[in-house]
PDB file of C-alpha atoms in Angstrom:
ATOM      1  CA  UNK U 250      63.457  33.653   2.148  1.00  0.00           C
ATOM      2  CA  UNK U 251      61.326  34.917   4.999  1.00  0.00           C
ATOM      3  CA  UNK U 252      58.972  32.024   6.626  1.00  0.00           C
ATOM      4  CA  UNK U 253      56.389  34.251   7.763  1.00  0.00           C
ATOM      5  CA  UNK U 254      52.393  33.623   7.107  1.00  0.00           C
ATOM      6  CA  UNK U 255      50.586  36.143   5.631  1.00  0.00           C
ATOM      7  CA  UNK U 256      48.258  36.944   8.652  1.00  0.00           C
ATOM      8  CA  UNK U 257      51.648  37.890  10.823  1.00  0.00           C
ATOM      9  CA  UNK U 258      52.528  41.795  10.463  1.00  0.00           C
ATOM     10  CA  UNK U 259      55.428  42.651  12.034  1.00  0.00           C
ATOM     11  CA  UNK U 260      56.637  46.216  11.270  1.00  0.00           C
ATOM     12  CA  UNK U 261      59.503  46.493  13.336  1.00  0.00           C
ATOM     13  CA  UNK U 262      62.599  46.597  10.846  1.00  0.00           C
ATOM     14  CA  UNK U 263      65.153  46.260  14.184  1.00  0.00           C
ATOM     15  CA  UNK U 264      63.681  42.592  14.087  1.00  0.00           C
ATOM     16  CA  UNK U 265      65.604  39.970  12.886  1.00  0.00           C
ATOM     17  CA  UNK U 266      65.256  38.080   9.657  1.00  0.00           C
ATOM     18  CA  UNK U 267      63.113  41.204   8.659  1.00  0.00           C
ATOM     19  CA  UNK U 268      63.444  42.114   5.431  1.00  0.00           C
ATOM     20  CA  UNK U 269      61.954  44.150   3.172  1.00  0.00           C
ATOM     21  CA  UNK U 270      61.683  44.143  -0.720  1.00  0.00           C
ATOM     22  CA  UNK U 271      60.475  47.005  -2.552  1.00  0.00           C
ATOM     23  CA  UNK U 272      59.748  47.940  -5.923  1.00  0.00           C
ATOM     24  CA  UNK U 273      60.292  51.455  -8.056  1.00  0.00           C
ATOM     25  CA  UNK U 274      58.088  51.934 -11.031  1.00  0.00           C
ATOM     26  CA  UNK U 275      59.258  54.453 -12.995  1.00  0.00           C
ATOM     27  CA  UNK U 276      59.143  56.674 -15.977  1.00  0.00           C
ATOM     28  CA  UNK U 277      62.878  57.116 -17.774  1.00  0.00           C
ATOM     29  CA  UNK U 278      65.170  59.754 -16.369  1.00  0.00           C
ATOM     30  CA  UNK U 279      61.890  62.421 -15.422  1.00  0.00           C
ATOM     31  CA  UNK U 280      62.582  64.837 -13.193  1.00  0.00           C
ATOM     32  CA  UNK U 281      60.124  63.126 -10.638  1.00  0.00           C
ATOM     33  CA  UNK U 282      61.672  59.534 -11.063  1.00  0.00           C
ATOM     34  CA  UNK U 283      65.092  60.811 -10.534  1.00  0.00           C
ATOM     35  CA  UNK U 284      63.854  62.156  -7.282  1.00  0.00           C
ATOM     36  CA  UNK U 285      62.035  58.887  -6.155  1.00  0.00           C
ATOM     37  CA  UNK U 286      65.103  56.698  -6.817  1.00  0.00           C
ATOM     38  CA  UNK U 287      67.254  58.908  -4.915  1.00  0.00           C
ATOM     39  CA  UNK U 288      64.758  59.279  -1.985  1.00  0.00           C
ATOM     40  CA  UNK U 289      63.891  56.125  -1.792  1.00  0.00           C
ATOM     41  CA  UNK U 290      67.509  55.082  -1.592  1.00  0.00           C
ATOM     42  CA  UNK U 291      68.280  57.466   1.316  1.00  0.00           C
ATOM     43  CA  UNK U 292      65.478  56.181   3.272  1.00  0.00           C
ATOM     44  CA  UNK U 293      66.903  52.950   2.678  1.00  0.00           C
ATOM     45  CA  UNK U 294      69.848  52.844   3.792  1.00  0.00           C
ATOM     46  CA  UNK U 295      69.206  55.356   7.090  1.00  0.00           C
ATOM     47  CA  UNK U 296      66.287  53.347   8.028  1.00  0.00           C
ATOM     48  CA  UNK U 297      66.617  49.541   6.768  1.00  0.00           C
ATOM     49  CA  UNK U 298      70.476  48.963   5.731  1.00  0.00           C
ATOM     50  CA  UNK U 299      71.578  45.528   4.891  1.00  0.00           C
ATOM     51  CA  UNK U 300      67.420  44.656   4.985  1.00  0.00           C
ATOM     52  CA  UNK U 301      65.905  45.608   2.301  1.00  0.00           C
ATOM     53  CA  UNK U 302      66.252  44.497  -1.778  1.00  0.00           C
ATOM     54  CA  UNK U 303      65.278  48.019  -4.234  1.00  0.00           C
ATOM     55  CA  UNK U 304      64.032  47.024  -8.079  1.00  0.00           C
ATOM     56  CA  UNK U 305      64.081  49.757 -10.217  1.00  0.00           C
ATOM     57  CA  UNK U 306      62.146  49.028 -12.815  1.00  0.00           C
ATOM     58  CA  UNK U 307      61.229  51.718 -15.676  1.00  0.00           C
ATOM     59  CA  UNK U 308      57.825  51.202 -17.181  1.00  0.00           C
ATOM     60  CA  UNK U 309      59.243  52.674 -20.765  1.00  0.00           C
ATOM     61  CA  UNK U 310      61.557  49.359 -20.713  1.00  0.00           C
ATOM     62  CA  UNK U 311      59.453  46.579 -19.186  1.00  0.00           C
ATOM     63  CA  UNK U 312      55.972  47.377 -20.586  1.00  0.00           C
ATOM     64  CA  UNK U 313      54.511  44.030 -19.807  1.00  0.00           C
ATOM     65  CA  UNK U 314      55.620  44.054 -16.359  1.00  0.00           C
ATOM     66  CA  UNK U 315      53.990  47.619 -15.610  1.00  0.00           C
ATOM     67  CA  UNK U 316      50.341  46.532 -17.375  1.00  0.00           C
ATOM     68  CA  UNK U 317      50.524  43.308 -15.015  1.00  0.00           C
ATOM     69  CA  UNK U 318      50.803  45.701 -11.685  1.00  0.00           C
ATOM     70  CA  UNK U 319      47.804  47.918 -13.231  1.00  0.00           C
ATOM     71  CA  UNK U 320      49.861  51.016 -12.320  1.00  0.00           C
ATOM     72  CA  UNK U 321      47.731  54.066 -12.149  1.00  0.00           C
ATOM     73  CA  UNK U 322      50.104  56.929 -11.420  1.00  0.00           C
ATOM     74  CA  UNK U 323      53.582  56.870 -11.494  1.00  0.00           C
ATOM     75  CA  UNK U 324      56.746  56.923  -9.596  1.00  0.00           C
ATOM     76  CA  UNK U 325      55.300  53.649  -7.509  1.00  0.00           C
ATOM     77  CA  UNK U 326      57.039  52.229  -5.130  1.00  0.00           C
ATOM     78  CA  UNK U 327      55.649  48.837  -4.088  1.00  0.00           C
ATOM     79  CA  UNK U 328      56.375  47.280  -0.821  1.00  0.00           C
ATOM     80  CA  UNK U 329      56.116  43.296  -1.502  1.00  0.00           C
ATOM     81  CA  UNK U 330      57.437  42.162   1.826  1.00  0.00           C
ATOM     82  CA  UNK U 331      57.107  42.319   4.719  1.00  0.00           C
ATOM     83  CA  UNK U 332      52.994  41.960   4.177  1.00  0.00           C
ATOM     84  CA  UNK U 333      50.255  43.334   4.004  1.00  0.00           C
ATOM     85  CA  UNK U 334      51.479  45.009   0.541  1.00  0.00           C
ATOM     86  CA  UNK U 335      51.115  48.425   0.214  1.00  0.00           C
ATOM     87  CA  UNK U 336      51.756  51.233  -2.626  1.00  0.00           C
ATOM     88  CA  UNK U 337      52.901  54.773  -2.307  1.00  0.00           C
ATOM     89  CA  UNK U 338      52.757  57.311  -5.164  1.00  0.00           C
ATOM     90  CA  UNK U 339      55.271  60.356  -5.737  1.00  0.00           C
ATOM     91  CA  UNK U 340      58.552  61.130  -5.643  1.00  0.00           C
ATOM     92  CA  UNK U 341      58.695  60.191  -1.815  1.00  0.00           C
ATOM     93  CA  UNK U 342      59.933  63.155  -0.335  1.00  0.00           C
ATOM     94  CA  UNK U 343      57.766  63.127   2.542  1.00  0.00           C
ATOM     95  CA  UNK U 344      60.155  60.750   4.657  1.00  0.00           C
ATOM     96  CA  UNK U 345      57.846  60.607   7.590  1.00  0.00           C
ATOM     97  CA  UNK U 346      55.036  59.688   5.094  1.00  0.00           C
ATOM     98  CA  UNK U 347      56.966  56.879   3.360  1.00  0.00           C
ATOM     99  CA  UNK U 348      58.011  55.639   6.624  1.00  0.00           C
ATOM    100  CA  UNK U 349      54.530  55.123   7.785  1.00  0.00           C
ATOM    101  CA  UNK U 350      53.195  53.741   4.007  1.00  0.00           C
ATOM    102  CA  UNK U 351      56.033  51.136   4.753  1.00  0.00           C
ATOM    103  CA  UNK U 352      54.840  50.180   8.408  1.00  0.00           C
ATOM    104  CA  UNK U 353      58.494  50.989   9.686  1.00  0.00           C
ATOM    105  CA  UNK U 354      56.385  53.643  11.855  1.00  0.00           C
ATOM    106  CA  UNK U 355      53.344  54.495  13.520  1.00  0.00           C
TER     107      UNK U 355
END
């Protein structure tokens, strides 16, 4: 577990103890989920390997789950940790972009 209060951001990933923990909302085997799991797992593991934990979680399966998080749009991919929490929408092919919506870059 990460001892870290919620009013320290640190988005350097090189840092240690940092860890991230993500979530994947997504929609069965679409076209666009298919693309988002296998994007976000290349960023992954280039940018953050051994530091992160990846959920996939298909909203079709775990219906309950997906009305708690409100989603609006879907694939999701929530960043839980390390705070603040943030959501990006798409099939994350934009690597720059997703680096930035996870704070590993400026």
């Amino acid at each position: 577990m990460i001892n870290q209060s919620p009013t320290q951001e640190n988005t350097d990933p090189e840092d240690e103890g940092q860890h991230y923990v993500l979530q994947l909302f997504v929609t069965g085997i679409s076209l666009n989920s298919v693309r988002a799991i296998a994007n976000i797992k290349q960023i992954c593991e280039q940018y953050l390997p051994g530091k992160y934990s990846l959920e996939i979680i298909d909203v079709h399966q775990q219906k309950t789950l997906a009305e708690r998080e409100q989603l609006i749009a879907l694939p999701l991919l929530i960043k839980r940790l390390p705070l603040p929490e943030r959501r990006l929408i798409g099939d994350l092919s934009d690597t720059k972009k997703v680096l930035s919506g996870l704070g590993i870059i400026n």
